[in-house]
Coordinates of N, CA and C in Angstrom, one line a residue:
V1 N 121.8 63.9 108.0 CA 120.6 65.2 107.8 C 121.9 66.3 108.7
P2 N 121.4 68.0 108.4 CA 122.5 68.7 109.7 C 121.5 68.8 110.6
P3 N 121.7 69.0 111.8 CA 120.8 69.9 112.9 C 120.0 70.4 112.8
G4 N 118.8 70.0 113.7 CA 117.3 70.8 112.7 C 117.1 71.2 112.0
G5 N 118.0 69.9 110.9 CA 117.1 70.0 109.2 C 115.7 69.3 109.1
T6 N 116.0 68.1 110.1 CA 114.8 67.4 110.0 C 113.1 68.7 110.7
A7 N 113.4 69.1 112.0 CA 112.6 69.8 111.9 C 111.7 70.7 111.1
A8 N 113.2 71.3 110.4 CA 112.8 72.4 109.5 C 111.9 72.1 108.6
A9 N 112.5 71.1 107.9 CA 112.1 70.2 106.5 C 110.0 70.1 107.2
D10 N 110.0 69.4 108.3 CA 109.3 69.3 109.0 C 108.0 70.4 109.1
A11 N 108.2 71.5 109.4 CA 107.7 72.7 109.3 C 107.7 73.2 107.9
Q12 N 108.6 73.4 107.3 CA 108.3 73.3 105.4 C 107.3 73.1 105.1
L13 N 106.7 71.2 105.4 CA 106.1 70.5 104.9 C 104.5 71.1 105.6
L14 N 104.4 71.4 106.5 CA 103.5 71.3 107.6 C 103.2 73.1 107.0
H15 N 104.2 73.5 106.5 CA 103.8 74.7 106.3 C 102.9 75.0 104.5
A16 N 103.3 74.2 103.8 CA 103.1 73.8 102.3 C 101.4 73.1 102.2
F17 N 101.4 72.3 103.5 CA 100.3 71.5 104.5 C 99.1 72.5 103.8
F18 N 99.4 73.7 104.9 CA 98.1 74.5 105.2 C 97.8 75.5 104.3
R19 N 98.7 75.7 103.4 CA 98.9 76.5 102.2 C 97.7 75.8 101.5
A20 N 98.1 75.1 100.9 CA 97.3 74.2 99.7 C 96.7 73.1 99.8
A21 N 96.8 72.1 101.5 CA 95.6 71.1 101.3 C 94.3 71.8 101.3
P22 N 94.0 72.7 102.1 CA 92.5 73.2 101.9 C 91.8 73.5 100.9
A23 N 92.7 74.7 100.2 CA 92.4 75.4 98.5 C 92.2 74.1 97.7
W24 N 93.0 73.0 97.8 CA 92.7 71.9 97.2 C 91.6 71.2 97.0
V25 N 90.6 70.9 98.3 CA 90.1 70.4 98.6 C 88.8 71.1 98.2
Y26 N 88.8 72.5 99.0 CA 87.9 73.0 97.9 C 87.6 73.6 96.5
L27 N 88.1 73.3 95.9 CA 87.9 73.1 94.4 C 87.4 71.8 94.2
L28 N 88.2 70.8 94.7 CA 87.6 69.5 94.3 C 85.9 69.4 94.8
W29 N 85.7 70.3 96.3 CA 84.6 70.5 96.6 C 84.1 71.0 97.2
P30 N 83.6 72.0 97.2 CA 82.0 71.9 96.1 C 82.8 73.2 94.3
G31 N 83.9 72.7 94.7 CA 84.3 74.4 93.8 C 83.7 73.5 92.6
A32 N 84.6 72.6 92.0 CA 83.9 72.1 90.6 C 82.3 72.0 91.1
L33 N 81.2 71.2 91.4 CA 80.8 71.5 91.4 C 79.4 72.4 91.8
W34 N 79.9 73.4 92.0 CA 79.5 74.8 91.8 C 79.8 75.8 90.2
V35 N 80.8 75.5 90.0 CA 81.2 76.2 88.3 C 80.1 75.8 87.7
Y36 N 80.3 74.3 87.5 CA 79.3 73.2 86.6 C 78.0 73.1 86.4
F37 N 77.5 73.1 87.6 CA 75.8 73.1 87.9 C 75.3 74.1 88.3
G38 N 75.8 75.5 88.8 CA 75.1 76.6 89.5 C 74.7 76.3 91.0
E39 N 73.0 77.3 91.0 CA 72.2 76.4 92.0 C 71.4 75.9 91.8
S40 N 71.7 74.7 90.6 CA 70.5 73.5 90.7 C 70.7 72.6 91.5
G41 N 69.4 71.4 91.1 CA 69.5 70.8 92.1 C 70.6 69.7 91.8
A42 N 71.7 69.7 90.7 CA 72.2 69.0 91.3 C 73.9 69.0 91.4
C43 N 73.5 70.6 92.0 CA 75.2 70.7 92.6 C 75.2 70.0 94.2
G44 N 73.2 70.4 94.4 CA 73.6 69.5 96.0 C 73.4 70.5 97.2
A45 N 72.6 70.3 98.3 CA 71.7 71.2 99.6 C 73.2 71.5 99.9
A46 N 73.7 70.9 100.3 CA 75.3 71.2 101.0 C 75.8 71.8 100.2
C47 N 76.7 71.8 98.5 CA 77.1 71.8 97.9 C 76.5 74.2 97.7
V48 N 75.6 74.3 97.9 CA 75.3 75.4 97.3 C 75.3 76.1 99.4
S49 N 74.6 75.3 99.9 CA 75.0 75.9 101.2 C 76.8 76.5 101.7
V50 N 77.6 75.7 101.4 CA 79.1 75.6 101.6 C 79.3 77.2 100.5
E51 N 79.2 77.2 99.6 CA 79.1 78.1 98.5 C 78.8 79.6 99.8
A52 N 77.5 79.7 99.9 CA 77.0 80.6 100.9 C 78.0 81.1 102.2
I53 N 77.7 79.7 102.8 CA 79.1 80.4 103.8 C 80.1 80.8 103.3
M54 N 81.0 80.6 101.8 CA 82.0 81.1 101.7 C 81.6 82.5 101.1
E55 N 81.0 83.1 100.5 CA 80.1 84.4 100.0 C 80.3 85.4 101.4
H56 N 79.7 85.1 102.4 CA 79.7 85.3 103.8 C 81.3 85.7 104.5
A57 N 82.4 84.5 104.3 CA 83.1 84.8 104.9 C 83.8 85.2 103.9
C58 N 84.4 85.5 102.4 CA 84.9 86.5 101.5 C 84.3 87.4 102.0
C59 N 82.9 88.7 102.2 CA 82.4 89.4 102.2 C 83.1 89.8 103.9
F60 N 83.0 89.1 104.8 CA 84.2 90.0 105.9 C 85.1 89.9 105.3
A61 N 86.2 89.4 104.8 CA 87.8 88.9 105.0 C 88.5 90.4 103.9
I62 N 86.7 90.6 102.5 CA 87.3 92.2 102.2 C 87.1 93.4 103.3
L63 N 86.2 93.2 104.2 CA 86.3 93.6 104.9 C 86.6 94.4 105.7
L64 N 88.0 93.2 106.1 CA 88.9 93.1 107.4 C 90.1 93.5 106.6
A65 N 90.5 93.3 105.5 CA 91.1 93.5 104.7 C 91.6 95.2 104.3
S66 N 90.1 95.7 104.1 CA 90.0 97.0 103.9 C 90.6 98.0 105.3
C67 N 89.7 97.2 106.2 CA 89.8 97.9 107.5 C 91.8 98.4 107.8
A68 N 92.6 96.7 107.7 CA 93.5 97.0 107.5 C 94.3 97.4 106.8
A69 N 94.0 97.6 105.5 CA 94.8 98.9 104.3 C 94.2 100.4 105.0
L70 N 92.7 100.8 105.5 CA 93.2 101.7 105.6 C 93.8 102.5 106.8
W71 N 94.2 101.2 107.5 CA 95.1 101.4 109.2 C 96.7 101.4 108.1
D72 N 97.1 100.3 107.6 CA 98.1 100.7 107.0 C 98.3 101.9 106.5
F73 N 97.6 102.4 105.7 CA 97.5 104.1 104.9 C 98.2 105.1 105.8
M74 N 96.7 105.3 106.9 CA 97.2 106.4 108.2 C 99.1 105.3 108.5
E75 N 99.3 105.1 108.7 CA 100.1 104.7 109.8 C 101.7 105.1 108.5
T76 N 101.2 104.4 107.8 CA 102.5 105.4 106.9 C 102.6 106.7 105.8
S77 N 101.4 107.1 106.2 CA 101.3 109.1 106.0 C 101.6 109.5 107.2
F78 N 101.8 109.1 108.5 CA 101.5 109.4 109.7 C 103.7 109.6 110.3
R79 N 104.2 108.6 109.7 CA 105.4 108.0 109.6 C 106.1 108.0 108.4
G80 N 105.3 108.0 107.0 CA 106.1 108.6 106.5 C 106.2 109.9 105.3
G81 N 105.1 110.7 105.5 CA 104.6 112.0 105.5 C 104.0 111.4 103.8
C82 N 104.2 111.8 103.2 CA 103.5 112.9 101.6 C 104.7 111.5 100.7
H83 N 106.1 111.3 101.0 CA 106.7 110.3 100.3 C 106.1 109.0 100.6
G84 N 105.6 108.5 101.9 CA 105.0 107.0 102.0 C 103.5 107.1 101.1
V85 N 102.8 107.8 101.4 CA 101.1 108.3 100.7 C 101.4 108.4 99.4
C86 N 102.7 108.7 98.7 CA 103.0 108.2 97.1 C 103.4 107.2 97.0
G87 N 104.1 106.6 97.8 CA 104.7 105.0 97.8 C 103.6 103.7 97.5
C88 N 102.5 104.5 98.7 CA 101.2 103.3 99.0 C 100.6 102.8 98.0
C89 N 100.2 104.4 97.4 CA 99.4 104.8 96.0 C 99.6 103.8 95.2
A90 N 100.8 104.3 95.0 CA 101.6 103.6 93.5 C 101.2 101.9 93.3
N91 N 102.5 101.7 94.5 CA 102.1 100.3 94.7 C 100.6 99.5 94.7
A92 N 99.4 100.2 95.2 CA 98.2 99.5 94.9 C 97.9 100.1 93.9
A93 N 98.7 100.9 92.8 CA 97.5 101.3 91.5 C 98.2 100.2 90.5
L94 N 99.4 99.8 90.8 CA 101.2 99.3 89.8 C 100.2 97.5 89.9
F95 N 99.9 97.4 90.9 CA 99.5 95.8 91.6 C 100.3 95.1 92.4
R96 N 101.0 96.1 92.7 CA 102.6 95.9 93.8 C 102.0 95.2 94.6
S97 N 100.8 95.3 95.8 CA 100.6 94.9 96.3 C 98.6 94.6 96.1
D98 N 98.6 93.3 96.8 CA 96.8 93.2 96.9 C 95.9 93.8 97.9
L99 N 94.5 94.0 98.0 CA 94.4 94.3 99.3 C 94.3 92.9 101.1
E100 N 94.3 91.8 100.1 CA 94.6 90.7 101.0 C 96.0 91.0 101.6
D101 N 96.8 91.2 101.1 CA 98.3 91.3 101.7 C 98.8 92.2 102.8
H102 N 97.6 93.1 103.2 CA 97.2 93.6 104.6 C 96.8 93.0 105.5
I103 N 96.6 91.6 105.5 CA 96.1 90.8 107.2 C 97.0 89.7 107.1
L104 N 97.9 89.9 106.3 CA 98.9 88.8 106.1 C 99.9 88.3 107.4
P105 N 99.7 87.4 107.8 CA 100.5 87.5 109.8 C 102.2 88.4 108.9
A106 N 102.8 88.4 107.8 CA 104.3 88.7 108.0 C 104.1 90.3 107.5
H107 N 102.8 90.9 107.3 CA 102.7 91.5 106.5 C 103.0 93.3 107.5
E108 N 103.4 94.3 107.5 CA 103.6 95.7 108.3 C 103.8 96.8 106.8
A109 N 103.4 97.8 108.2 CA 103.2 99.0 107.2 C 104.0 99.7 106.4
A110 N 105.5 99.1 106.7 CA 106.3 99.7 105.6 C 106.3 99.1 104.4
H111 N 105.7 97.8 105.1 CA 105.4 97.7 102.8 C 105.0 98.2 101.8
C112 N 103.8 98.8 102.8 CA 103.0 99.6 101.6 C 103.5 101.2 101.2
A113 N 105.0 101.7 101.9 CA 105.4 102.5 101.0 C 106.6 102.4 100.0
R114 N 106.8 101.2 100.4 CA 108.5 100.4 100.2 C 107.8 100.7 98.5
V115 N 109.1 101.4 97.2 CA 108.6 101.2 96.2 C 109.5 100.4 95.7
E116 N 109.4 99.5 94.5 CA 110.1 98.9 93.9 C 110.6 98.7 92.7
T117 N 111.6 98.8 92.2 CA 112.5 99.6 91.1 C 112.5 98.5 89.8
D118 N 111.6 97.0 89.8 CA 112.0 95.8 88.9 C 111.3 96.7 88.0
A119 N 111.7 96.7 86.3 CA 110.9 97.4 85.2 C 110.0 95.9 85.0
A120 N 110.8 95.0 85.4 CA 109.5 93.8 84.3 C 108.1 93.4 85.2
G121 N 108.2 93.8 86.4 CA 107.3 93.5 88.0 C 105.8 94.6 87.1
C122 N 106.1 95.5 86.6 CA 105.4 96.4 86.6 C 105.3 97.1 85.3
S123 N 105.4 96.3 84.3 CA 105.4 97.4 82.7 C 104.2 97.5 82.6
A124 N 103.6 98.4 82.2 CA 102.8 99.4 81.3 C 101.7 98.3 81.0
A125 N 102.1 97.3 80.0 CA 101.0 96.6 79.6 C 100.7 95.8 80.3
K126 N 101.2 95.3 81.5 CA 100.3 94.3 82.4 C 100.0 94.7 83.3
V127 N 99.9 96.3 83.5 CA 99.8 97.0 84.1 C 97.9 97.6 83.7
A128 N 98.1 97.8 82.6 CA 97.1 98.5 81.6 C 95.9 96.6 81.7
A129 N 96.7 95.9 81.5 CA 95.9 94.4 81.2 C 95.1 94.3 82.8
L130 N 96.1 94.4 83.9 CA 95.2 94.1 85.1 C 93.8 95.5 85.4
W131 N 94.2 97.0 84.8 CA 92.8 97.3 85.3 C 91.6 97.4 84.2
A132 N 91.9 96.6 82.9 CA 90.8 96.3 82.2 C 90.2 95.2 83.0
A133 N 91.2 94.1 82.9 CA 90.0 93.4 83.7 C 89.2 93.6 85.3
Y134 N 89.8 94.4 85.4 CA 89.3 94.6 87.2 C 88.0 95.0 86.7
L135 N 88.4 96.5 86.4 CA 87.2 97.1 85.7 C 86.2 96.2 85.7
S136 N 86.3 95.8 84.5 CA 85.4 95.1 83.7 C 84.7 93.7 84.0
T137 N 85.1 93.6 85.2 CA 84.7 92.6 85.9 C 84.0 93.5 86.7
A138 N 84.7 94.4 87.7 CA 83.5 94.7 88.3 C 82.0 95.1 87.9
A139 N 82.5 96.1 86.3 CA 81.2 96.4 86.0 C 80.0 95.3 85.9
V140 N 80.8 94.6 84.7 CA 79.7 92.9 84.6 C 79.1 92.9 86.7
Y141 N 80.0 92.4 87.3 CA 79.1 92.4 88.0 C 78.6 93.2 89.0
V142 N 78.4 94.4 89.0 CA 77.3 95.5 89.4 C 76.2 95.2 88.4
A143 N 76.5 94.9 86.9 CA 75.5 95.1 86.5 C 74.6 94.1 86.5
C144 N 74.7 92.7 87.1 CA 74.5 91.5 87.2 C 73.8 91.6 88.9
T145 N 74.7 92.1 89.5 CA 73.8 92.5 90.6 C 73.1 93.1 91.5
W146 N 73.1 94.2 90.7 CA 72.8 95.7 91.6 C 71.3 96.2 90.5
F147 N 71.5 95.6 89.1 CA 70.5 96.6 88.4 C 69.8 94.8 87.7
G148 N 70.1 93.8 88.1 CA 68.9 92.3 88.1 C 69.4 92.2 85.5
W149 N 70.8 92.0 85.6 CA 70.9 91.8 83.7 C 71.4 90.1 84.3
A150 N 70.5 89.9 83.7 CA 70.7 88.3 83.1 C 72.0 87.6 82.6
G151 N 72.3 88.4 82.4 CA 73.6 87.8 81.3 C 73.7 87.0 80.3
T152 N 74.3 85.6 80.0 CA 74.4 84.7 79.5 C 74.5 83.3 80.3
P153 N 74.5 81.5 79.5 CA 75.7 80.9 80.3 C 76.8 81.1 81.2
A154 N 77.7 81.7 79.6 CA 78.6 81.4 79.7 C 79.7 82.7 80.8
L155 N 78.5 83.6 80.8 CA 79.2 84.7 81.9 C 79.1 84.0 83.0
S156 N 77.7 83.5 83.0 CA 77.1 83.1 84.6 C 78.3 81.1 85.2
V157 N 78.9 80.9 83.6 CA 80.4 80.1 84.7 C 81.2 81.0 84.6
L158 N 81.2 81.8 83.9 CA 82.6 82.5 84.1 C 82.6 83.2 85.5
F159 N 81.8 83.2 86.5 CA 82.0 84.3 87.4 C 81.7 83.1 88.7
R160 N 81.1 82.0 88.6 CA 81.0 80.8 88.8 C 82.6 80.4 88.8
L161 N 83.3 81.0 88.6 CA 84.6 80.6 88.1 C 85.5 81.5 89.0
L162 N 85.7 82.5 88.5 CA 86.2 83.3 89.9 C 85.1 83.3 91.0
D163 N 84.0 83.2 91.6 CA 83.8 82.9 92.6 C 84.9 81.9 93.4
T164 N 84.9 80.7 92.7 CA 85.6 80.1 93.0 C 87.2 80.1 93.7
A165 N 88.3 79.9 92.5 CA 89.1 80.9 93.0 C 88.8 82.0 93.8
C166 N 88.3 83.0 94.4 CA 88.5 83.7 95.3 C 88.6 83.2 96.7
H167 N 87.6 82.2 96.1 CA 86.8 81.0 97.9 C 88.2 80.4 97.7
A168 N 88.6 79.8 97.0 CA 89.5 78.9 97.0 C 91.2 79.7 97.7
S169 N 91.1 81.3 97.1 CA 92.7 81.6 98.0 C 92.4 82.1 99.1
L170 N 90.6 82.1 99.5 CA 90.7 83.0 100.7 C 90.6 81.7 101.8
C171 N 90.9 80.3 101.6 CA 91.1 79.1 102.2 C 92.1 79.1 102.5
A172 N 93.3 79.3 101.5 CA 94.3 79.1 101.7 C 95.3 80.0 102.6
L173 N 94.8 81.2 102.6 CA 95.1 82.6 103.4 C 94.3 82.5 105.1
G174 N 93.6 81.7 105.4 CA 93.2 81.2 106.8 C 93.5 80.4 107.0
F175 N 93.9 79.5 106.4 CA 94.3 78.2 107.1 C 96.4 78.1 107.2
A176 N 96.9 79.3 106.2 CA 97.8 79.6 106.2 C 98.0 80.8 107.5
T177 N 97.3 81.4 108.0 CA 97.1 82.4 108.8 C 97.4 81.5 110.1
L178 N 96.7 80.9 110.3 CA 96.0 79.8 111.5 C 97.5 78.9 111.9
E179 N 98.0 78.3 110.5 CA 99.3 78.1 110.6 C 100.5 78.9 111.4
H180 N 100.1 80.7 111.2 CA 101.6 81.3 112.0 C 101.2 81.7 112.7
W181 N 100.4 81.1 113.0 CA 99.6 81.5 114.8 C 100.1 80.0 115.6
L182 N 100.1 79.0 115.1 CA 100.4 77.9 115.9 C 101.8 77.4 115.6
R183 N 102.3 78.0 115.1 CA 104.0 78.4 115.1 C 104.0 79.3 116.1
S184 N 103.6 80.1 116.0 CA 104.0 81.2 117.3 C 104.1 81.1 118.6
C185 N 102.3 80.2 119.1 CA 102.1 79.9 119.8 C 102.8 78.7 120.8
G186 N 103.9 77.8 119.5 CA 104.6 76.8 119.7 C 105.9 77.2 120.6
R187 N 106.4 78.5 119.8 CA 107.6 79.6 119.9 C 107.5 79.4 121.0
G188 N 106.6 80.1 121.6 CA 105.8 81.0 123.1 C 106.0 80.0 123.9
A189 N 106.0 78.9 124.2 CA 105.6 78.4 125.0 C 106.9 77.3 125.1
E190 N 108.1 77.7 124.0 CA 109.4 76.8 124.6 C 110.7 77.8 125.5
P191 N 110.9 76.9 126.2 CA 111.8 77.8 127.5 C 112.5 78.3 127.2
P192 N 113.1 79.7 127.5 CA 113.8 80.4 127.3 C 115.2 80.1 127.7
E193 N 116.2 80.3 126.6 CA 117.7 79.8 126.5 C 118.0 80.9 127.6
A194 N 119.5 79.8 128.2 CA 119.8 81.0 129.2 C 120.9 81.0 128.8
S195 N 120.9 82.3 130.3 CA 121.9 83.5 129.8 C 123.1 83.1 130.5
P196 N 124.2 83.7 129.7 CA 125.2 83.0 129.9 C 126.1 83.1 131.7
A197 N 125.0 83.6 131.7 CA 125.6 84.4 133.7 C 125.0 83.2 134.2
A198 N 123.5 82.9 133.8 CA 123.0 81.8 134.5 C 123.3 80.9 134.9
S199 N 124.4 80.4 133.3 CA 125.1 79.5 133.4 C 126.4 78.9 133.7
P200 N 126.4 77.9 134.6 CA 128.3 77.6 135.8 C 129.0 78.2 135.4
A201 N 129.4 77.6 133.8 CA 130.3 78.4 133.0 C 130.4 80.2 132.7
G202 N 129.2 80.6 133.0 CA 129.4 82.1 132.5 C 129.7 82.2 133.9
A203 N 129.0 81.8 135.4 CA 129.2 82.3 136.3 C 130.6 82.7 136.6
E204 N 131.0 81.2 136.4 CA 133.0 81.4 136.9 C 133.4 82.5 135.8
V205 N 133.3 83.0 134.5 CA 133.6 83.5 134.4 C 133.2 85.0 134.6
G206 N 132.2 85.5 135.0 CA 132.1 86.5 135.3 C 132.7 86.9 136.9
A207 N 132.9 85.8 137.9 CA 133.5 86.3 138.9 C 135.0 86.4 138.3
D208 N 135.2 85.9 137.8 CA 136.8 85.9 137.4 C 137.0 86.8 136.8
T209 N 136.1 87.9 136.2 CA 136.2 89.7 135.4 C 136.3 90.2 137.0
G210 N 135.3 89.7 137.9 CA 134.8 90.8 138.5 C 136.4 90.8 139.6
A211 N 136.5 89.6 139.9 CA 138.0 89.8 140.7 C 138.8 90.2 140.2
R212 N 139.4 90.2 139.3 CA 140.0 91.2 138.2 C 140.2 92.3 138.1
A213 N 138.9 92.8 137.9 CA 138.5 94.1 138.8 C 138.6 94.9 139.8
R214 N 138.5 94.1 140.7 CA 138.8 94.3 142.5 C 140.4 94.5 141.9
L215 N 141.2 94.1 141.8 CA 142.7 94.2 141.8 C 142.9 95.2 141.1
R216 N 142.3 95.5 139.9 CA 142.8 97.0 139.7 C 142.6 98.5 140.5
V217 N 141.5 97.9 140.7 CA 141.2 99.3 141.8 C 141.9 99.5 143.5
G218 N 142.8 98.5 143.2 CA 143.4 97.6 144.8 C 142.3 97.2 145.4
A219 N 140.8 95.9 145.4 CA 140.6 96.5 146.5 C 140.3 94.6 147.2
R220 N 140.2 94.1 147.7 CA 140.8 92.9 148.9 C 139.3 91.8 147.6
P221 N 140.1 91.4 147.1 CA 139.1 89.7 146.2 C 138.7 88.9 147.5

């Protein structure tokens, strides 16, 4: 095992755990029960309560991501001007960046204006399909939530499935952020590396260099 290999492997395993495990646990319970039973008594009071909490958490994440996206857009327009604004809008319109990307720990405002040139990643058919799915889902959601449309049982199952997928991704995002800050706190607690001048060898090298400099200008060592 190379030096540091074990620590790096442990860090990767910890990262994978915080990324995947909470989302899979949520999908098993209460996600699967919620998709199948809905708000009926068969799901259980705890299942319905957890889903209600996750609905509020999802709304909070959307508000937080919207504020972060607005901040990134303003910073991009201030630093990059019209070119930065166009790049930011193009990335959003072509689904190169999602709303939750703005609250990821490694995200920077410069990422918003960076225009990718991969034709495979933003083909016209893919973008059209994503926009069709996005607009149709939003239209049905507005009709069911705000205009009282009952829909069909199959549609209800589909929306519960989308809700569960959204909540699972929210769990992954939250625990990935927690893992990032825990690692940052761990690195901040480590003692700083000693500078060369602070070590005995560095002091000897510094003294020798200073002595040679004084000899060159005719000073006494």
